[in-house]
């Protein structure tokens, strides 16, 4: 990986980014802004509280649990226990899609279930209203499962969603009702909510149906939420290769799939941040190894398929995978050959979530574009530096707040899918089992890696680097575009997608080409470019001084 010669000196930029902060804040933020070296990866401060007053991109624990992990399921009635606003902002804005087998099959994704908590419920307690809501949902839909999500007031007033769920589960008899203590304040970001969701799904769903389905190569796809139809494209490729998908966690998933997921022989993980807990727990309890994959990028898709074939170590599967790659790649190549001359040499910045800021760099590489700066909103050090740092991560009070399930091997169902010797042999072949190398190893030397980037820092970065495209979400979109830089939403994909697999890669190439080569951006003047503004145009950090 070549060093960036033509770009500004990153240490100077780091100083500039924190210059206007009060000394204590500057010191803290500096630890989260690092200059990358893929050979000797520096430590990044991550998963710590955002400094109050700083405008962050982060969301809350409830968003991570209800919105991210359970939201994309198809036939669970997900009831939000809380004020209606919490539901409005969790209602399909993420564009996760479902596709029931027939129109008669259950599909609750288009509904928005809330207890619509009022002042009276906050004062006198909301459990009664919650139980009524569960009953009402049951009477209307007779779902197999109802999940309850706690918003901030629920924890503050002490409603016991677990007791209410248990009572209703026993009363209803044929509906698995369970709750999550995922109040928004539970952690420093949505990351806490992912962990809480993993625990709940593991405790209440996984392992309830032991029926072993047909299929020679059975796997679960973990951490794929089917935004813009991403999971559909991966499913298409799996099917073509003869790989059986037992369960998806959780895009387009069903209760039946999740309950049966422990019968698969491999877990492949797309989004490490949101679901690595599930991979670990399923390995300990059932003996299913997990493997990190990435289906974002045509080359990455091919690589991931080869990894899966190598894991199953079957000549027929390996041959089929090669056939599929050989069939799909020419179509991708034809499009990239046309587009790449227009995108080559351009620059990108990605500040998104906990995995996409890494995954999407592969697509930009395929377009010949350079990622000059990237960061996650809420990932942990292992997502940046690789899982080898796990033993060195300080467990602070905020992390201790989240339950760590004590998982042991199931006396009946534990069955190691590979022997120690087989796993060793796979590792020797270069197959990383139960591992993830993180984002930084893949990034260029001297690129900037910034955790929980602030709004002010983003504006400064744009001013200094003038990237050809900035990738983030809706909160940043129009501010960035008013600076004359196109913003691609990598959460909801704007109106686009899928971006996974072979078809997805070509969709992305076309969308990025349209954005970075659109002359309209040249017509916009950024605030600092406006004539006559002189000295006063510089961006200022505003904060309260003592
Ligand atoms: Fe995983 Fe996600 Fe992401 Fe995420 Fe998210 Fe998302 Fe994301 Mo938005 S689970 S960490 S909490 S890949 S909703 S589908 S796009 S921030 S990078």
PDB file of N, CA, C and O and ligand atoms in Angstrom, residues 63-64 67-69 94 190-191 194 223-227 270-275 352-357 359 376-378 490-493, ligand 1:
ATOM      1  N   UNK A  63     -32.067   2.082  19.385  1.00  0.00           N
ATOM      2  CA  UNK A  63     -31.918   2.038  17.924  1.00  0.00           C
ATOM      3  C   UNK A  63     -31.142   0.785  17.514  1.00  0.00           C
ATOM      4  O   UNK A  63     -31.486   0.120  16.533  1.00  0.00           O
ATOM      5  N   UNK A  64     -30.110   0.450  18.269  1.00  0.00           N
ATOM      6  CA  UNK A  64     -29.280  -0.712  17.951  1.00  0.00           C
ATOM      7  C   UNK A  64     -30.016  -2.022  18.131  1.00  0.00           C
ATOM      8  O   UNK A  64     -29.822  -2.975  17.376  1.00  0.00           O
ATOM      9  N   UNK A  67     -34.123  -1.193  16.173  1.00  0.00           N
ATOM     10  CA  UNK A  67     -33.996  -0.778  14.784  1.00  0.00           C
ATOM     11  C   UNK A  67     -33.088  -1.696  13.996  1.00  0.00           C
ATOM     12  O   UNK A  67     -33.444  -2.162  12.919  1.00  0.00           O
ATOM     13  N   UNK A  68     -31.914  -1.941  14.522  1.00  0.00           N
ATOM     14  CA  UNK A  68     -30.887  -2.631  13.744  1.00  0.00           C
ATOM     15  C   UNK A  68     -31.075  -4.142  13.714  1.00  0.00           C
ATOM     16  O   UNK A  68     -31.176  -4.741  12.653  1.00  0.00           O
ATOM     17  N   UNK A  69     -31.093  -4.775  14.893  1.00  0.00           N
ATOM     18  CA  UNK A  69     -31.025  -6.241  14.896  1.00  0.00           C
ATOM     19  C   UNK A  69     -32.393  -6.914  14.747  1.00  0.00           C
ATOM     20  O   UNK A  69     -32.550  -7.835  13.961  1.00  0.00           O
ATOM     21  N   UNK A  94     -34.712   2.842   7.402  1.00  0.00           N
ATOM     22  CA  UNK A  94     -33.452   2.176   7.091  1.00  0.00           C
ATOM     23  C   UNK A  94     -33.546   1.368   5.788  1.00  0.00           C
ATOM     24  O   UNK A  94     -32.568   0.870   5.296  1.00  0.00           O
ATOM     25  N   UNK A 190     -25.446   2.937  19.840  1.00  0.00           N
ATOM     26  CA  UNK A 190     -26.297   1.800  19.464  1.00  0.00           C
ATOM     27  C   UNK A 190     -25.584   0.458  19.648  1.00  0.00           C
ATOM     28  O   UNK A 190     -26.224  -0.582  19.683  1.00  0.00           O
ATOM     29  N   UNK A 191     -24.282   0.488  19.746  1.00  0.00           N
ATOM     30  CA  UNK A 191     -23.523  -0.750  19.907  1.00  0.00           C
ATOM     31  C   UNK A 191     -24.009  -1.558  21.115  1.00  0.00           C
ATOM     32  O   UNK A 191     -24.073  -2.788  21.063  1.00  0.00           O
ATOM     33  N   UNK A 194     -26.960  -3.609  20.153  1.00  0.00           N
ATOM     34  CA  UNK A 194     -26.657  -4.819  19.380  1.00  0.00           C
ATOM     35  C   UNK A 194     -26.412  -5.978  20.339  1.00  0.00           C
ATOM     36  O   UNK A 194     -26.930  -7.078  20.152  1.00  0.00           O
ATOM     37  N   UNK A 223     -25.304 -10.750  10.555  1.00  0.00           N
ATOM     38  CA  UNK A 223     -24.971  -9.342  10.365  1.00  0.00           C
ATOM     39  C   UNK A 223     -25.251  -8.850   8.961  1.00  0.00           C
ATOM     40  O   UNK A 223     -24.508  -8.056   8.407  1.00  0.00           O
ATOM     41  N   UNK A 224     -26.350  -9.327   8.386  1.00  0.00           N
ATOM     42  CA  UNK A 224     -26.783  -8.833   7.063  1.00  0.00           C
ATOM     43  C   UNK A 224     -28.255  -8.452   7.211  1.00  0.00           C
ATOM     44  O   UNK A 224     -29.085  -9.297   7.496  1.00  0.00           O
ATOM     45  N   UNK A 225     -28.558  -7.169   7.029  1.00  0.00           N
ATOM     46  CA  UNK A 225     -29.885  -6.666   7.393  1.00  0.00           C
ATOM     47  C   UNK A 225     -30.749  -6.297   6.187  1.00  0.00           C
ATOM     48  O   UNK A 225     -31.769  -5.640   6.326  1.00  0.00           O
ATOM     49  N   UNK A 226     -30.287  -6.690   5.020  1.00  0.00           N
ATOM     50  CA  UNK A 226     -31.074  -6.542   3.800  1.00  0.00           C
ATOM     51  C   UNK A 226     -31.493  -5.111   3.489  1.00  0.00           C
ATOM     52  O   UNK A 226     -32.626  -4.847   3.091  1.00  0.00           O
ATOM     53  N   UNK A 227     -30.575  -4.188   3.669  1.00  0.00           N
ATOM     54  CA  UNK A 227     -30.848  -2.802   3.280  1.00  0.00           C
ATOM     55  C   UNK A 227     -30.859  -2.757   1.752  1.00  0.00           C
ATOM     56  O   UNK A 227     -29.938  -3.282   1.116  1.00  0.00           O
ATOM     57  N   UNK A 270     -21.072 -10.898   8.211  1.00  0.00           N
ATOM     58  CA  UNK A 270     -20.876  -9.696   7.398  1.00  0.00           C
ATOM     59  C   UNK A 270     -20.501  -8.549   8.334  1.00  0.00           C
ATOM     60  O   UNK A 270     -19.408  -8.061   8.322  1.00  0.00           O
ATOM     61  N   UNK A 271     -21.462  -8.128   9.159  1.00  0.00           N
ATOM     62  CA  UNK A 271     -21.201  -7.002  10.054  1.00  0.00           C
ATOM     63  C   UNK A 271     -20.698  -7.540  11.390  1.00  0.00           C
ATOM     64  O   UNK A 271     -21.481  -7.987  12.218  1.00  0.00           O
ATOM     65  N   UNK A 272     -19.413  -7.475  11.557  1.00  0.00           N
ATOM     66  CA  UNK A 272     -18.790  -7.991  12.777  1.00  0.00           C
ATOM     67  C   UNK A 272     -19.293  -7.251  14.011  1.00  0.00           C
ATOM     68  O   UNK A 272     -19.585  -7.853  15.035  1.00  0.00           O
ATOM     69  N   UNK A 273     -19.404  -5.938  13.898  1.00  0.00           N
ATOM     70  CA  UNK A 273     -19.734  -5.149  15.086  1.00  0.00           C
ATOM     71  C   UNK A 273     -21.059  -5.550  15.718  1.00  0.00           C
ATOM     72  O   UNK A 273     -21.175  -5.690  16.922  1.00  0.00           O
ATOM     73  N   UNK A 274     -22.081  -5.707  14.880  1.00  0.00           N
ATOM     74  CA  UNK A 274     -23.413  -5.858  15.449  1.00  0.00           C
ATOM     75  C   UNK A 274     -23.729  -7.279  15.875  1.00  0.00           C
ATOM     76  O   UNK A 274     -24.692  -7.500  16.597  1.00  0.00           O
ATOM     77  N   UNK A 275     -22.934  -8.281  15.446  1.00  0.00           N
ATOM     78  CA  UNK A 275     -23.395  -9.650  15.661  1.00  0.00           C
ATOM     79  C   UNK A 275     -22.292 -10.617  16.066  1.00  0.00           C
ATOM     80  O   UNK A 275     -22.537 -11.811  16.227  1.00  0.00           O
ATOM     81  N   UNK A 352     -19.278   6.012   8.707  1.00  0.00           N
ATOM     82  CA  UNK A 352     -20.538   5.270   8.837  1.00  0.00           C
ATOM     83  C   UNK A 352     -20.419   4.177   9.880  1.00  0.00           C
ATOM     84  O   UNK A 352     -19.437   3.429   9.887  1.00  0.00           O
ATOM     85  N   UNK A 353     -21.452   4.056  10.693  1.00  0.00           N
ATOM     86  CA  UNK A 353     -21.723   2.901  11.530  1.00  0.00           C
ATOM     87  C   UNK A 353     -20.576   2.163  12.165  1.00  0.00           C
ATOM     88  O   UNK A 353     -19.709   2.741  12.817  1.00  0.00           O
ATOM     89  N   UNK A 354     -20.583   0.850  11.944  1.00  0.00           N
ATOM     90  CA  UNK A 354     -19.606   0.004  12.611  1.00  0.00           C
ATOM     91  C   UNK A 354     -19.008  -1.044  11.704  1.00  0.00           C
ATOM     92  O   UNK A 354     -18.248  -1.900  12.146  1.00  0.00           O
ATOM     93  N   UNK A 355     -19.378  -1.019  10.398  1.00  0.00           N
ATOM     94  CA  UNK A 355     -18.734  -1.957   9.488  1.00  0.00           C
ATOM     95  C   UNK A 355     -18.647  -1.433   8.060  1.00  0.00           C
ATOM     96  O   UNK A 355     -17.716  -1.749   7.344  1.00  0.00           O
ATOM     97  N   UNK A 356     -19.600  -0.624   7.653  1.00  0.00           N
ATOM     98  CA  UNK A 356     -19.608  -0.205   6.247  1.00  0.00           C
ATOM     99  C   UNK A 356     -18.466   0.723   5.889  1.00  0.00           C
ATOM    100  O   UNK A 356     -18.041   0.761   4.729  1.00  0.00           O
ATOM    101  N   UNK A 357     -17.976   1.497   6.858  1.00  0.00           N
ATOM    102  CA  UNK A 357     -16.841   2.371   6.563  1.00  0.00           C
ATOM    103  C   UNK A 357     -15.641   1.526   6.142  1.00  0.00           C
ATOM    104  O   UNK A 357     -14.746   2.005   5.453  1.00  0.00           O
ATOM    105  N   UNK A 359     -16.180  -1.971   4.761  1.00  0.00           N
ATOM    106  CA  UNK A 359     -16.583  -2.760   3.596  1.00  0.00           C
ATOM    107  C   UNK A 359     -16.610  -1.955   2.295  1.00  0.00           C
ATOM    108  O   UNK A 359     -16.195  -2.443   1.253  1.00  0.00           O
ATOM    109  N   UNK A 376     -15.613   4.849  12.046  1.00  0.00           N
ATOM    110  CA  UNK A 376     -16.903   4.320  12.448  1.00  0.00           C
ATOM    111  C   UNK A 376     -17.556   5.277  13.445  1.00  0.00           C
ATOM    112  O   UNK A 376     -16.881   6.066  14.105  1.00  0.00           O
ATOM    113  N   UNK A 377     -18.877   5.131  13.585  1.00  0.00           N
ATOM    114  CA  UNK A 377     -19.572   5.935  14.594  1.00  0.00           C
ATOM    115  C   UNK A 377     -19.430   5.313  15.983  1.00  0.00           C
ATOM    116  O   UNK A 377     -19.325   6.000  16.979  1.00  0.00           O
ATOM    117  N   UNK A 378     -19.529   3.971  16.007  1.00  0.00           N
ATOM    118  CA  UNK A 378     -19.704   3.323  17.320  1.00  0.00           C
ATOM    119  C   UNK A 378     -18.988   1.987  17.426  1.00  0.00           C
ATOM    120  O   UNK A 378     -19.271   1.196  18.306  1.00  0.00           O
ATOM    121  N   UNK A 490     -24.708   5.733   3.085  1.00  0.00           N
ATOM    122  CA  UNK A 490     -24.368   4.319   3.155  1.00  0.00           C
ATOM    123  C   UNK A 490     -25.187   3.571   4.205  1.00  0.00           C
ATOM    124  O   UNK A 490     -24.984   2.388   4.418  1.00  0.00           O
ATOM    125  N   UNK A 491     -26.103   4.260   4.866  1.00  0.00           N
ATOM    126  CA  UNK A 491     -27.031   3.556   5.761  1.00  0.00           C
ATOM    127  C   UNK A 491     -28.222   3.074   4.933  1.00  0.00           C
ATOM    128  O   UNK A 491     -28.436   1.899   4.757  1.00  0.00           O
ATOM    129  N   UNK A 492     -28.969   4.029   4.386  1.00  0.00           N
ATOM    130  CA  UNK A 492     -30.200   3.692   3.659  1.00  0.00           C
ATOM    131  C   UNK A 492     -29.955   3.544   2.163  1.00  0.00           C
ATOM    132  O   UNK A 492     -30.848   3.124   1.439  1.00  0.00           O
ATOM    133  N   UNK A 493     -28.763   3.896   1.688  1.00  0.00           N
ATOM    134  CA  UNK A 493     -28.422   3.886   0.253  1.00  0.00           C
ATOM    135  C   UNK A 493     -29.195   4.937  -0.550  1.00  0.00           C
ATOM    136  O   UNK A 493     -29.379   4.775  -1.755  1.00  0.00           O
TER     137      UNK A 493
HETATM  138 FE1  LIG B   1     -23.578  -3.311  11.061  1.00  0.00          FE
HETATM  139 FE2  LIG B   1     -25.476  -2.374   9.712  1.00  0.00          FE
HETATM  140 FE3  LIG B   1     -23.182  -1.135  10.081  1.00  0.00          FE
HETATM  141 FE4  LIG B   1     -24.811  -1.449  12.168  1.00  0.00          FE
HETATM  142 FE5  LIG B   1     -26.180   0.803  11.633  1.00  0.00          FE
HETATM  143 FE6  LIG B   1     -26.856  -0.107   9.208  1.00  0.00          FE
HETATM  144 FE7  LIG B   1     -24.541   1.088   9.604  1.00  0.00          FE
HETATM  145 MO1  LIG B   1     -26.770   2.432   9.717  1.00  0.00          MO
HETATM  146  S1  LIG B   1     -25.653  -3.249  11.654  1.00  0.00           S
HETATM  147  S2  LIG B   1     -22.705  -1.597  12.051  1.00  0.00           S
HETATM  148  S3  LIG B   1     -25.939  -0.155  13.537  1.00  0.00           S
HETATM  149  S4  LIG B   1     -23.577  -2.810   8.929  1.00  0.00           S
HETATM  150  S5  LIG B   1     -28.050   0.826  10.660  1.00  0.00           S
HETATM  151  S6  LIG B   1     -27.179  -2.104   8.430  1.00  0.00           S
HETATM  152  S7  LIG B   1     -25.884   1.274   7.999  1.00  0.00           S
HETATM  153  S8  LIG B   1     -24.988   2.438  11.162  1.00  0.00           S
HETATM  154  S9  LIG B   1     -22.408   0.577   9.126  1.00  0.00           S
END
